[in-house]
XYZ file of C-alpha atoms in Angstrom:
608
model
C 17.521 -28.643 13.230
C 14.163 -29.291 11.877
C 11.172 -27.584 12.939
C 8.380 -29.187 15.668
C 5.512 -26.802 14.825
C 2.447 -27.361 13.012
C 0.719 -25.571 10.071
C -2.551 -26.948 10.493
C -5.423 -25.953 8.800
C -9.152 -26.572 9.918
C -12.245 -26.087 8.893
C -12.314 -23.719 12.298
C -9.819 -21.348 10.915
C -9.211 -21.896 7.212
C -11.675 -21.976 4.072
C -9.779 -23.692 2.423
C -9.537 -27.087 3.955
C -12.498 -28.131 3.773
C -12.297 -29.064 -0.121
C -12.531 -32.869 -1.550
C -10.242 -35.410 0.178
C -7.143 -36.509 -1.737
C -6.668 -40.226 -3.039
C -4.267 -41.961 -0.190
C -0.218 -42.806 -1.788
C 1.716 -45.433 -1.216
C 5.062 -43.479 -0.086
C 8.566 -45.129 -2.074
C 11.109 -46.675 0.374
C 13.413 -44.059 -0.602
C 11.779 -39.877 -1.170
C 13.082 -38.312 -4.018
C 12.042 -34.597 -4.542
C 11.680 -32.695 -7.426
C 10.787 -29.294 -7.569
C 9.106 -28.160 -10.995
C 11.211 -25.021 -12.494
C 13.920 -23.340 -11.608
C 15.267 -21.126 -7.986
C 18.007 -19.005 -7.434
C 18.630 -15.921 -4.416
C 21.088 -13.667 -4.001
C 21.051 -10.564 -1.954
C 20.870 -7.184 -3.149
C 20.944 -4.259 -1.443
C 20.030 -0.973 -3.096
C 17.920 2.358 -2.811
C 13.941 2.838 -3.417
C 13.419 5.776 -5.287
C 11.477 8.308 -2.836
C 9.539 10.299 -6.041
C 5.745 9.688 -5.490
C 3.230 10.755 -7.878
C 0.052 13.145 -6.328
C -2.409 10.835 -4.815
C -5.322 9.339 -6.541
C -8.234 7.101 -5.600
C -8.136 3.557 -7.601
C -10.272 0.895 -7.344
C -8.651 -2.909 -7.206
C -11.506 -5.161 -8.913
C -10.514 -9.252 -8.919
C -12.384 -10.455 -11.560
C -11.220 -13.534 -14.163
C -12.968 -12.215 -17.345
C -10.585 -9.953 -19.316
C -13.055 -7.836 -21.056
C -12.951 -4.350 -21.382
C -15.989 -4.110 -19.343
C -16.722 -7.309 -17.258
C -19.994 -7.950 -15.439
C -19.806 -7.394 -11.736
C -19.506 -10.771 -9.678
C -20.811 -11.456 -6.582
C -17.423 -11.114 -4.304
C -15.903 -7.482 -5.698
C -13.545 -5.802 -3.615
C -13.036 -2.324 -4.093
C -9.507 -1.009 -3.214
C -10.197 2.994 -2.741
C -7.828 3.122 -0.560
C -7.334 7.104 -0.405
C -9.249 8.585 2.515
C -9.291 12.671 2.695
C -7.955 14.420 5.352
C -9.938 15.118 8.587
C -8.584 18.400 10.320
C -9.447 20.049 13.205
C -7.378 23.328 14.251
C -7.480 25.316 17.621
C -6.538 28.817 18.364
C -7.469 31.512 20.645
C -8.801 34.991 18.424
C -6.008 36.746 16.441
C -3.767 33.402 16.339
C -3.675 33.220 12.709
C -5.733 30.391 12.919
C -7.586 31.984 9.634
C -4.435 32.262 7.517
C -3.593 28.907 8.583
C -6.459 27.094 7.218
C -6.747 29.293 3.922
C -3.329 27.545 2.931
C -4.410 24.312 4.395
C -7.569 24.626 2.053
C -5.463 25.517 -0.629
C -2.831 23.217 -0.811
C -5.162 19.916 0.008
C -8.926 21.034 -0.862
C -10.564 20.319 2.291
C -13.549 21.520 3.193
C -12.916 24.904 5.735
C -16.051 24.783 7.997
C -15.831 27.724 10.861
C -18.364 28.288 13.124
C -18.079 31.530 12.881
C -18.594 31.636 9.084
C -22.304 29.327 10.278
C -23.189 31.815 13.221
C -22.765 34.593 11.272
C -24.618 33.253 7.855
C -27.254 32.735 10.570
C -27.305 36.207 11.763
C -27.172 37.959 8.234
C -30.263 35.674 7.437
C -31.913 36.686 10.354
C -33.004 33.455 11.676
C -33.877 32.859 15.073
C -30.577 31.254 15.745
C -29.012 34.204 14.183
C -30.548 36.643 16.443
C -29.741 34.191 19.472
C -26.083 34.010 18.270
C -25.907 38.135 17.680
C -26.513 38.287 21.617
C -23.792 36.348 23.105
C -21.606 37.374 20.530
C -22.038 41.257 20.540
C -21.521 40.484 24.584
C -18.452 38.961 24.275
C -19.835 35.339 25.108
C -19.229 31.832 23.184
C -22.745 30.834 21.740
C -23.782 27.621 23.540
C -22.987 24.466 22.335
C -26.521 23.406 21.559
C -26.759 26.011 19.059
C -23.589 25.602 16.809
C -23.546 21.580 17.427
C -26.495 20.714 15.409
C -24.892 23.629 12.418
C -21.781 21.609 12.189
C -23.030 17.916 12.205
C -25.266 19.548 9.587
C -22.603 20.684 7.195
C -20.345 17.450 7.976
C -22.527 15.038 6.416
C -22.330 17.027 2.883
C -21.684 14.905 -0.014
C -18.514 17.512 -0.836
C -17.270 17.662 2.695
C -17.562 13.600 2.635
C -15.587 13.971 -0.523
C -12.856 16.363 -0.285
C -12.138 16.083 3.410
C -12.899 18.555 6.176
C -10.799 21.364 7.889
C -13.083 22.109 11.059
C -12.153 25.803 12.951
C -13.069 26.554 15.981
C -15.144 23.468 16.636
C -15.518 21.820 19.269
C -14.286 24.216 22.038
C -16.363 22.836 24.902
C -16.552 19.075 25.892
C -19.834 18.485 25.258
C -19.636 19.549 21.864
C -16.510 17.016 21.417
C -18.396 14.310 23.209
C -21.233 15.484 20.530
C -18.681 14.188 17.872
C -17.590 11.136 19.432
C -21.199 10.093 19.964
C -21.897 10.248 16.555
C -18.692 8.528 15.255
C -17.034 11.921 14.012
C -13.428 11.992 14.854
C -10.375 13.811 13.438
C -7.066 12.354 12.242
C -5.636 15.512 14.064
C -6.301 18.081 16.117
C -3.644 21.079 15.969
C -3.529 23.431 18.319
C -1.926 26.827 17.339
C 0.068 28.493 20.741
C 0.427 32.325 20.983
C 1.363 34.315 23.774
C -1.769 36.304 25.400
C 0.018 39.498 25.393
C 0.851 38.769 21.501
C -2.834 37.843 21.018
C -4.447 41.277 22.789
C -2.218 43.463 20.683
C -3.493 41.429 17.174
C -7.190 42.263 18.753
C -6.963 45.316 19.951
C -5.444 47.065 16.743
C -7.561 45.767 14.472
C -9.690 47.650 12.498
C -12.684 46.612 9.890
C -13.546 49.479 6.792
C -17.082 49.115 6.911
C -17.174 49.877 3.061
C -15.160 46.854 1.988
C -15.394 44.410 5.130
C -11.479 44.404 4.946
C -9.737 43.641 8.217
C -6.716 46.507 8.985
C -4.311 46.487 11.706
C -3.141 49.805 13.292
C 0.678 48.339 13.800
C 0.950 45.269 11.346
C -1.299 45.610 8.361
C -2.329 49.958 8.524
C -4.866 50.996 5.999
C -2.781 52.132 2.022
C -4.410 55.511 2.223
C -5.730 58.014 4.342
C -9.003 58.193 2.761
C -8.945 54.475 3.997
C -7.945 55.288 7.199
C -10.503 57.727 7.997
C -13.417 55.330 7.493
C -12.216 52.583 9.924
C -14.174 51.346 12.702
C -13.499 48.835 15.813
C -15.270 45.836 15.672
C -17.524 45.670 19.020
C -15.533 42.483 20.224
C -12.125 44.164 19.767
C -11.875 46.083 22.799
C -9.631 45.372 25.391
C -11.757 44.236 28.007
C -13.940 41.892 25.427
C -10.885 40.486 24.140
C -9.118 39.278 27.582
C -12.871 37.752 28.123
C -12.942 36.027 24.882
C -9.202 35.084 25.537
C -10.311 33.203 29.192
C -13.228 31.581 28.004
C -11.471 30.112 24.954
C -8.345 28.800 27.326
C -10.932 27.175 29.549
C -13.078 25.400 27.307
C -10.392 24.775 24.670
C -8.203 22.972 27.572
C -11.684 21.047 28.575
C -12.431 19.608 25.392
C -8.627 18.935 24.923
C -8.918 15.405 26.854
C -11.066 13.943 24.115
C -7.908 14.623 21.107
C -5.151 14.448 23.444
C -3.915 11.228 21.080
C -3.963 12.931 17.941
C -2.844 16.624 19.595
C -0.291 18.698 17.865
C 0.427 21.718 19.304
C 2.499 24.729 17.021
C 3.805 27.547 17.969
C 1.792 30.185 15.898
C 3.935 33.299 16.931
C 6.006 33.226 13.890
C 5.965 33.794 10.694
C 2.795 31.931 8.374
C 5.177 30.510 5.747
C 6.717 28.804 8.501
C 3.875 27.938 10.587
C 2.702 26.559 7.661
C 6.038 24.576 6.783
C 5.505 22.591 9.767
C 1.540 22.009 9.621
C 2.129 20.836 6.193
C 4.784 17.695 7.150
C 2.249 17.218 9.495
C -0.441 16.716 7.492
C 1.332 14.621 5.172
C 2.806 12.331 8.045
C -0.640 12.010 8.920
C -2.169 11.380 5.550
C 0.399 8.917 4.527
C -0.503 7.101 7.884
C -3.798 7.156 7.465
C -3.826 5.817 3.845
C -1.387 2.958 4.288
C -3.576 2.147 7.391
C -6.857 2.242 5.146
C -5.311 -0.168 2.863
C -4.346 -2.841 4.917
C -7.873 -2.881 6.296
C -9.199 -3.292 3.047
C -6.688 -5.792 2.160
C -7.917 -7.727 5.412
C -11.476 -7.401 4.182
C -10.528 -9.783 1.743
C -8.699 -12.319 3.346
C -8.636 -12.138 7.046
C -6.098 -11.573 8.891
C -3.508 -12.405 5.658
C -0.614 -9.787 6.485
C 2.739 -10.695 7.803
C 3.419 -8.025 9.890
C 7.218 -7.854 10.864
C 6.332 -7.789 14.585
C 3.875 -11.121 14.500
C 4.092 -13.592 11.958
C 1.971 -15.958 13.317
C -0.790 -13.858 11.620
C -0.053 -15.890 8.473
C -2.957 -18.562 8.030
C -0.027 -21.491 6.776
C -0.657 -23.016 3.355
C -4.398 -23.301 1.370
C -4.964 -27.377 0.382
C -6.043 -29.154 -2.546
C -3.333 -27.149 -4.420
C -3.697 -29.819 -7.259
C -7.370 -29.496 -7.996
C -7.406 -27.395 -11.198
C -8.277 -24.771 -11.898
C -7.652 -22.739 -8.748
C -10.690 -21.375 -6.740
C -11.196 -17.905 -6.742
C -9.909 -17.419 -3.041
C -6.955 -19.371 -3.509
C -5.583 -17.264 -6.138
C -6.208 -14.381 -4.058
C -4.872 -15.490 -1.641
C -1.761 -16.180 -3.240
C -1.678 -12.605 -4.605
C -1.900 -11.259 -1.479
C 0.982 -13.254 -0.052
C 3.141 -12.155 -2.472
C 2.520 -8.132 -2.500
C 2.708 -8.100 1.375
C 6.238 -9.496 0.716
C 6.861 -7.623 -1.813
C 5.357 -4.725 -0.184
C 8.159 -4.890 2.796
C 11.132 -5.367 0.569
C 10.215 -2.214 -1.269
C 9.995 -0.455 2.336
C 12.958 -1.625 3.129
C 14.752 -0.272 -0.052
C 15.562 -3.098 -2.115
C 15.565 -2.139 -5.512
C 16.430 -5.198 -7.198
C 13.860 -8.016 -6.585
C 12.457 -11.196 -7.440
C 9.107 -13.260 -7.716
C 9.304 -16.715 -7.694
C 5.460 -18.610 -7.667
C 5.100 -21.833 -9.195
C 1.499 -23.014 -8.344
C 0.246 -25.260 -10.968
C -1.756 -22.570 -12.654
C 1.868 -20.208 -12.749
C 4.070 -22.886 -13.900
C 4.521 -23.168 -17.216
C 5.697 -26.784 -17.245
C 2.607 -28.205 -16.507
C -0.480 -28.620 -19.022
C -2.841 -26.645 -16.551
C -0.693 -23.187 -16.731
C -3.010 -20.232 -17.075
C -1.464 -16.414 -18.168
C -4.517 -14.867 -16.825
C -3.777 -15.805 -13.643
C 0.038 -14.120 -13.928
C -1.789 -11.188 -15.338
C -3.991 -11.080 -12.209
C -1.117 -11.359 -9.664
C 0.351 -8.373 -12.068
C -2.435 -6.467 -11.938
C -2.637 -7.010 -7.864
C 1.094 -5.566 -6.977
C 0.759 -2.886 -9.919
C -3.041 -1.469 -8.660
C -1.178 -1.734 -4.926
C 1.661 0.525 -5.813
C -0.357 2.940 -8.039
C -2.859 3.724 -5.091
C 0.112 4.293 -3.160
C 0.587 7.437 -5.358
C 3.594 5.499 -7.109
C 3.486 5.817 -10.790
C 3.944 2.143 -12.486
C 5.379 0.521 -15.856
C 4.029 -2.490 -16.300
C 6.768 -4.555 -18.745
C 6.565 -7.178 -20.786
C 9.051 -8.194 -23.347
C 8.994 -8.233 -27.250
C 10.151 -9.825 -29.987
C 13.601 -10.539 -29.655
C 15.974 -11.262 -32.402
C 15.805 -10.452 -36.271
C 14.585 -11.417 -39.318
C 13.970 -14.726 -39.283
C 15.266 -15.746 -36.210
C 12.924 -13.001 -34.392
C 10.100 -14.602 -31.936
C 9.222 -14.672 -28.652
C 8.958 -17.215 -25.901
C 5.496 -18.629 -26.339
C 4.295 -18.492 -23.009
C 4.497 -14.597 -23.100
C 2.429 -14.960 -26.643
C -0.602 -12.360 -26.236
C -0.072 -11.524 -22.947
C 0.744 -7.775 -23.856
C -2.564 -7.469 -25.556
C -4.145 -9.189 -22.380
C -2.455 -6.269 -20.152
C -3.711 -3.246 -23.002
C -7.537 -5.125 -22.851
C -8.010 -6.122 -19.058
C -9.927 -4.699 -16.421
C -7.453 -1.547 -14.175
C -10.837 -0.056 -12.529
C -13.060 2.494 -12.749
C -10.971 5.514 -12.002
C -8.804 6.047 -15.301
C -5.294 3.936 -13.404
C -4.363 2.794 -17.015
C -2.952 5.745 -18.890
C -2.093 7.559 -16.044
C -0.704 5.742 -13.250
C 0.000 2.579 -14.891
C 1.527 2.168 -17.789
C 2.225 -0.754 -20.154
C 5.697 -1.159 -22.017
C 8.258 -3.711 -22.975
C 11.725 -4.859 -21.675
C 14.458 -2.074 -22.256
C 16.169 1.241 -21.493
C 13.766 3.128 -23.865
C 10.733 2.423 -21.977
C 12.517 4.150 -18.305
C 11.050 7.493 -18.009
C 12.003 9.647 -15.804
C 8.245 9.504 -14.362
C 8.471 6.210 -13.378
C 8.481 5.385 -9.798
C 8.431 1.108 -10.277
C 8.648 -1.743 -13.072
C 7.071 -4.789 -12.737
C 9.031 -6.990 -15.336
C 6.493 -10.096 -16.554
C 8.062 -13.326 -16.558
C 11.038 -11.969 -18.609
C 12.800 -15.068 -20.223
C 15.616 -16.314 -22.431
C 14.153 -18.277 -25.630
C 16.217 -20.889 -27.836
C 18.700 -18.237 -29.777
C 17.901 -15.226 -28.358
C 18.976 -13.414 -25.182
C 16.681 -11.279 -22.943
C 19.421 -10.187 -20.312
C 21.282 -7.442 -21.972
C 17.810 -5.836 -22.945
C 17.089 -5.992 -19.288
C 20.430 -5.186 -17.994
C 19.862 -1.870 -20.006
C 16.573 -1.378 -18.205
C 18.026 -2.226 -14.601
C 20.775 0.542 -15.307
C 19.052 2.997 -16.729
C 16.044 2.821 -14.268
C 18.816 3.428 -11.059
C 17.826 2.913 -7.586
C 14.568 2.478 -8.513
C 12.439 -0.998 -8.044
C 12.413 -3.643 -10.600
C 10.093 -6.411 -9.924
C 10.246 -9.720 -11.660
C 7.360 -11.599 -11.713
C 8.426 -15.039 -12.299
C 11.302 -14.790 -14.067
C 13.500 -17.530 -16.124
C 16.533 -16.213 -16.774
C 19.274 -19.719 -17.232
C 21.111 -19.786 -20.843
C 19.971 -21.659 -23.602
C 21.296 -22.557 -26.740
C 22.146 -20.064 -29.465
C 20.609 -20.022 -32.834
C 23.493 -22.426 -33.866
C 22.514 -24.977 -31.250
C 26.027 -24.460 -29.569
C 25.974 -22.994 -25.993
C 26.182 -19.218 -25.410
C 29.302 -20.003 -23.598
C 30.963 -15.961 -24.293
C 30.043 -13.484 -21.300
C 28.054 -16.445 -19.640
C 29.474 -16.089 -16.432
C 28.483 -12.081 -16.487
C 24.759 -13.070 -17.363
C 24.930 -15.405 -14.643
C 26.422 -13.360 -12.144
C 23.670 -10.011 -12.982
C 20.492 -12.796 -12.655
C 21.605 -13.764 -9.487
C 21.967 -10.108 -8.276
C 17.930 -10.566 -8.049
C 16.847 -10.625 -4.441
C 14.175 -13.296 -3.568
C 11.494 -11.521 -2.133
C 9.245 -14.142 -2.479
C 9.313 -18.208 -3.143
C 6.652 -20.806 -3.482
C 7.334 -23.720 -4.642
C 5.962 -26.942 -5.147
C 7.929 -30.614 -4.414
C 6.784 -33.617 -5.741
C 8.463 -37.040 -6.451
C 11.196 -36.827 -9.117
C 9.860 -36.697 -12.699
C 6.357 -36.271 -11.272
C 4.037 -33.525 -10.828
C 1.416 -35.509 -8.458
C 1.153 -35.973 -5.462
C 2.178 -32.988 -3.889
C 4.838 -34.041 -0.924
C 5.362 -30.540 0.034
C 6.149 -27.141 -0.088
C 8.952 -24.339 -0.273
C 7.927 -20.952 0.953
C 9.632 -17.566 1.923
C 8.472 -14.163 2.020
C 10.537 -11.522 2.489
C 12.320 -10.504 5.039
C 11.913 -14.068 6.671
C 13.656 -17.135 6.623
C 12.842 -20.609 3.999
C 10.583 -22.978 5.172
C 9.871 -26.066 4.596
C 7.206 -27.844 4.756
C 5.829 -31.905 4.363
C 2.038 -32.770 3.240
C 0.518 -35.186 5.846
C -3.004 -36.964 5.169
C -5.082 -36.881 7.371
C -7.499 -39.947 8.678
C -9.896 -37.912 8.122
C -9.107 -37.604 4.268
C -8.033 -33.837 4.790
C -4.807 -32.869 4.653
C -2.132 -30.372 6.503
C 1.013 -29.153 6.015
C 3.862 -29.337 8.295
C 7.008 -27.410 9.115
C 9.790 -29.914 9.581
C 12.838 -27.674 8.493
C 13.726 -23.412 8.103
C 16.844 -22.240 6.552
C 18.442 -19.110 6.496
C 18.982 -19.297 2.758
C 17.846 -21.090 -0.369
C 17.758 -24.520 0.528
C 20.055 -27.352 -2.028
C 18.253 -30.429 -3.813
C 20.259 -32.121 -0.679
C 19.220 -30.102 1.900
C 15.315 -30.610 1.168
C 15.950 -34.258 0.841
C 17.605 -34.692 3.871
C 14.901 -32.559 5.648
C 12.303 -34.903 4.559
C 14.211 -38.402 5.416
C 15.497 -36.646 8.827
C 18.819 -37.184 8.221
C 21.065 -34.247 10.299
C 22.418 -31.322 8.102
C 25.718 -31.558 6.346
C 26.155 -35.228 6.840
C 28.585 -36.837 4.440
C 26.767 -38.410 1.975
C 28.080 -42.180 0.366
C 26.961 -43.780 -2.868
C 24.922 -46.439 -1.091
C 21.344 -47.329 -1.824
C 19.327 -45.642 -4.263
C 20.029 -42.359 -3.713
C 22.958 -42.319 -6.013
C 21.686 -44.613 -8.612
C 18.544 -42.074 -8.831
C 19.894 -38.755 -7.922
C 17.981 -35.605 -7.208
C 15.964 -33.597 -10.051
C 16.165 -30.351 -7.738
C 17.038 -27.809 -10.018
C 18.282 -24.571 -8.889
C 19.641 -21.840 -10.703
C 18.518 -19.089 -13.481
């Protein structure tokens, strides 16, 4: 049943329709479709290799010049999409809320900032905030808030701490130092809270003991002194006696549970009374839940700086802003090939996610079809460049693929629309942080160029060419790269002719059957008349894991134009079923030789 809603886009809601009107057709009496190049799906269903490379900041720069070192332009979007970690960690004294954040420093190199570590830099200087500090604290007291707040905001707006992240102990404990934080726009991504009994936590205290000569901390019952001579020289620190330690211990539990409101969405609480390598195990998968949320978060905002409100999210697809217009005026605007970029790595994005390892671009805008006179590589090298930099920020390590000569001697050569494009890829613009070389890497089409490395493959437009055969080359790849992702960016994979101008006929149903194990997980397509390539009558468009749609161009009175839904299918639609969509006839209805439609037939080609 065709489709009643409306992809409408106005000057309102859409840059892009507000370009030069279109010259008004004169529609035939009967619609023949053609759509340029060919289509094929089938569903594959495999396993994304989980192996992620440490993560890295990159910078995603769309520019059209591919010189080594472009000027900047005026619309430059910069992809850094790795924010550091922002900690905060609770605990009452003798928690092991110190050992705790010495392996959190040292496994993710954050910043450790303690308040106690300020307070008491204060009072070895001598300042008058020392000596205020050296009261409360030889007393047993927390210093007040007004005191350590203005140390802390201090020390968090460091260039290194901005940097490398921050790992804040101890701070805030009261809720006006919190509410201090929030004012300011200072917020964690979580706030751990270490639990230990109080009895546990007065016996750590009370045993304690500090040698004087080396500032090393003992402990009477679980770390004693290694000799006597040791021994004799220990003292008790003056806030490790019984009575200052239950103090300190009610104070903390009152403010600590005050300020606790504030967090209580990012709270993780821990027990601390075991032992630190596995108090640690769990901090650490909590950390990287966290950081791995936070980063994919970060990216999608960035993404959206770009072009508003572009992702398809699984939950809402009616974020998706429906098709840009003036598709035909060449060359593309700057935002529409973004645009189109973006549309394709969010799909591609999701299949990825979703584990399928086996997966297919399919974009045929003028500027990425090769049939037509206005084709462009740079602009398949940009949409390259796009899901590769995407992927590699993710921490994923990339091998970007394009294929080489094939054949030998004489009959060696290469389909010419791949001509130069691997120099393009070696000379073009990756970013300022070094991506090329280390987390992106260039290569051609074939088993030697898997390494074990490798997270992805992003195949470009890898095609058969008059006499030569690009499928068992790639088939190698495919198998020797596993479970992990291969991408192919607009591939054309239907036999040809052999060198002797007689059909590859042996093994052609194999070659068939492995291109069509390629999952669609994205389609647009152009339709025009048959044997035309103007005017646009419509479009073809899925991105994964949705259904086809279909949609009609309509002129407007205005001299704008829209497009409109009028059909969805669950799979690749036939040459028929597009046709029929557009002349409203009901599916699957017989169809006679009456009319034109026989004598013309349908140029809607489909197939590898």
């Amino acid at each position: 049943m065709a489709a009643s809603s409306v992809t409408q886009l106005t000057p309102g809601n859409h840059r892009y329709a507000s370009l030069i009107p279109s010259l008004p057709t004169r529609p035939p009496s009967v619609l023949l479709l053609s759509s340029s190049g060919p289509l094929s799906s089938s569903p594959s269903s495999s396993s994304l290799s989980s192996s992620l490379a440490s993560p890295r900041s990159l910078r995603v720069e769309f520019k059209t010049s591919w010189k080594r070192k472009p000027k900047p332009k005026a619309l430059r979007v910069d992809c850094s999409a790795k924010e550091p970690l922002k900690v905060m960690i609770s605990g009452a004294p003798a928690s092991g809320k110190g050992t705790q954040c010495q392996m959190i420093v040292e496994k993710y190199g954050l910043v450790h900032i303690s308040t106690g570590d300020l307070l008491r830099a204060e009072v070895s200087q001598g300042t008058e905030i020392g000596k205020k500090a050296k009261e409360y604290m030889d007393n047993g007291m927390l210093v007040p808030d007004d005191i350590v707040t203005d140390m802390v905001i201090s020390r968090l707006s460091q260039r290194d701490v901005k940097e490398k992240g921050w790992l804040l102990d101890g701070f805030p404990r009261s809720p006006s130092q919190a509410q201090s934080l929030e004012r300011i726009g200072i917020r964690p991504d979580i706030y751990i809270v270490l639990d230990v009994p109080d009895e546990i936590l007065i016996d750590r205290c009370v045993g304690r003991r500090l040698d004087p000569a080396t500032g090393k901390i003992y402990h009477l019952k679980y770390f004693p002194p290694e000799t006597e001579e040791v021994s004799a020289r220990l003292i008790t620190r003056s806030d490790d006696t019984q009575e200052k330690v239950k103090s300190r211990l009610e104070t903390h539990k009152r403010n600590a549970e005050a300020a606790l409101p504030t967090y209580l969405d990012l709270l993780k609480r821990v027990d601390g009374n075991r032992p630190k390598e596995i108090i640690f195990e769990e901090i650490d998968s909590l950390l990287q839940q966290v950081y791995n949320a936070v980063n994919n978060k970060n990216l999608d905002e960035i993404k959206g700086k770009l072009v508003t409100n572009l992702k398809v999210t699984a939950s809402n697809k009616d974020n998706w802003r429906g098709i840009p217009t003036r598709l035909n005026n060449i060359p593309h605007s700057k935002e529409i090939r973004e645009y189109f970029y973006y549309d394709v790595l969010q799909a591609t994005w999701k299949a990825v996610e979703d584990k399928r390892s086996r997966l297919k671009v399919e974009i045929n805008i003028p500027e990425l079809n090769p049939e037509m006179d206005v084709y462009r590589i740079g602009t398949l090298m940009e949409l390259v460049r796009t899901l590769a930099l995407s992927f590699a920020d993710d921490g994923k390590r990339v091998k970007v693929c394009v294929q080489g000569s094939m054949g030998e001697g004489a009959l060696a050569g290469m389909p010419l629309q791949l001509a130069g494009s691997r120099k393009i890829l070696e000379f073009m613009d990756w970013g300022d942080h070094g991506a090329k070389g280390t987390f992106i890497n260039i290569g051609s089409i074939g088993a030697r160029e898997v390494d074990e490395q490798d997270d992805i493959f992003i195949l470009v437009a890898p095609q058969n060419a008059v006499g030569n055969c690009i499928i068992d080359d790639l088939k190698a790849m495919t198998d020797a790269a596993g479970n992990r992702p291969v991408i192919l960016v607009n591939p054309r994979l239907k036999d040809l002719p052999g060198s002797s101008g007689i059909m590859q006929t042996m093994g052609r149903d194999k070659r068939l059957e492995y291109a069509a194990s390629f999952e669609n997980c994205y389609c647009f397509r152009l339709l025009y008349y048959a044997g035309t390539q103007y005017p646009i009558m419509g479009a073809l468009r899925m991105t994964y894991p949705y259904r086809y749609e279909l949609f009609k161009r309509v002129d407007e009175p205005s001299g704008k134009e829209k497009y409109v839904v009028i059909a969805t299918f669950p799979e690749k639609p036939t040459g028929d079923e597009i046709n029929d969509a557009f002349q409203g006839k009901p599916r699957n209805k017989e169809k006679t030789t009456s009319g034109l439609w026989y004598l013309y037939g349908v140029e809607v080609r489909f197939g590898t």
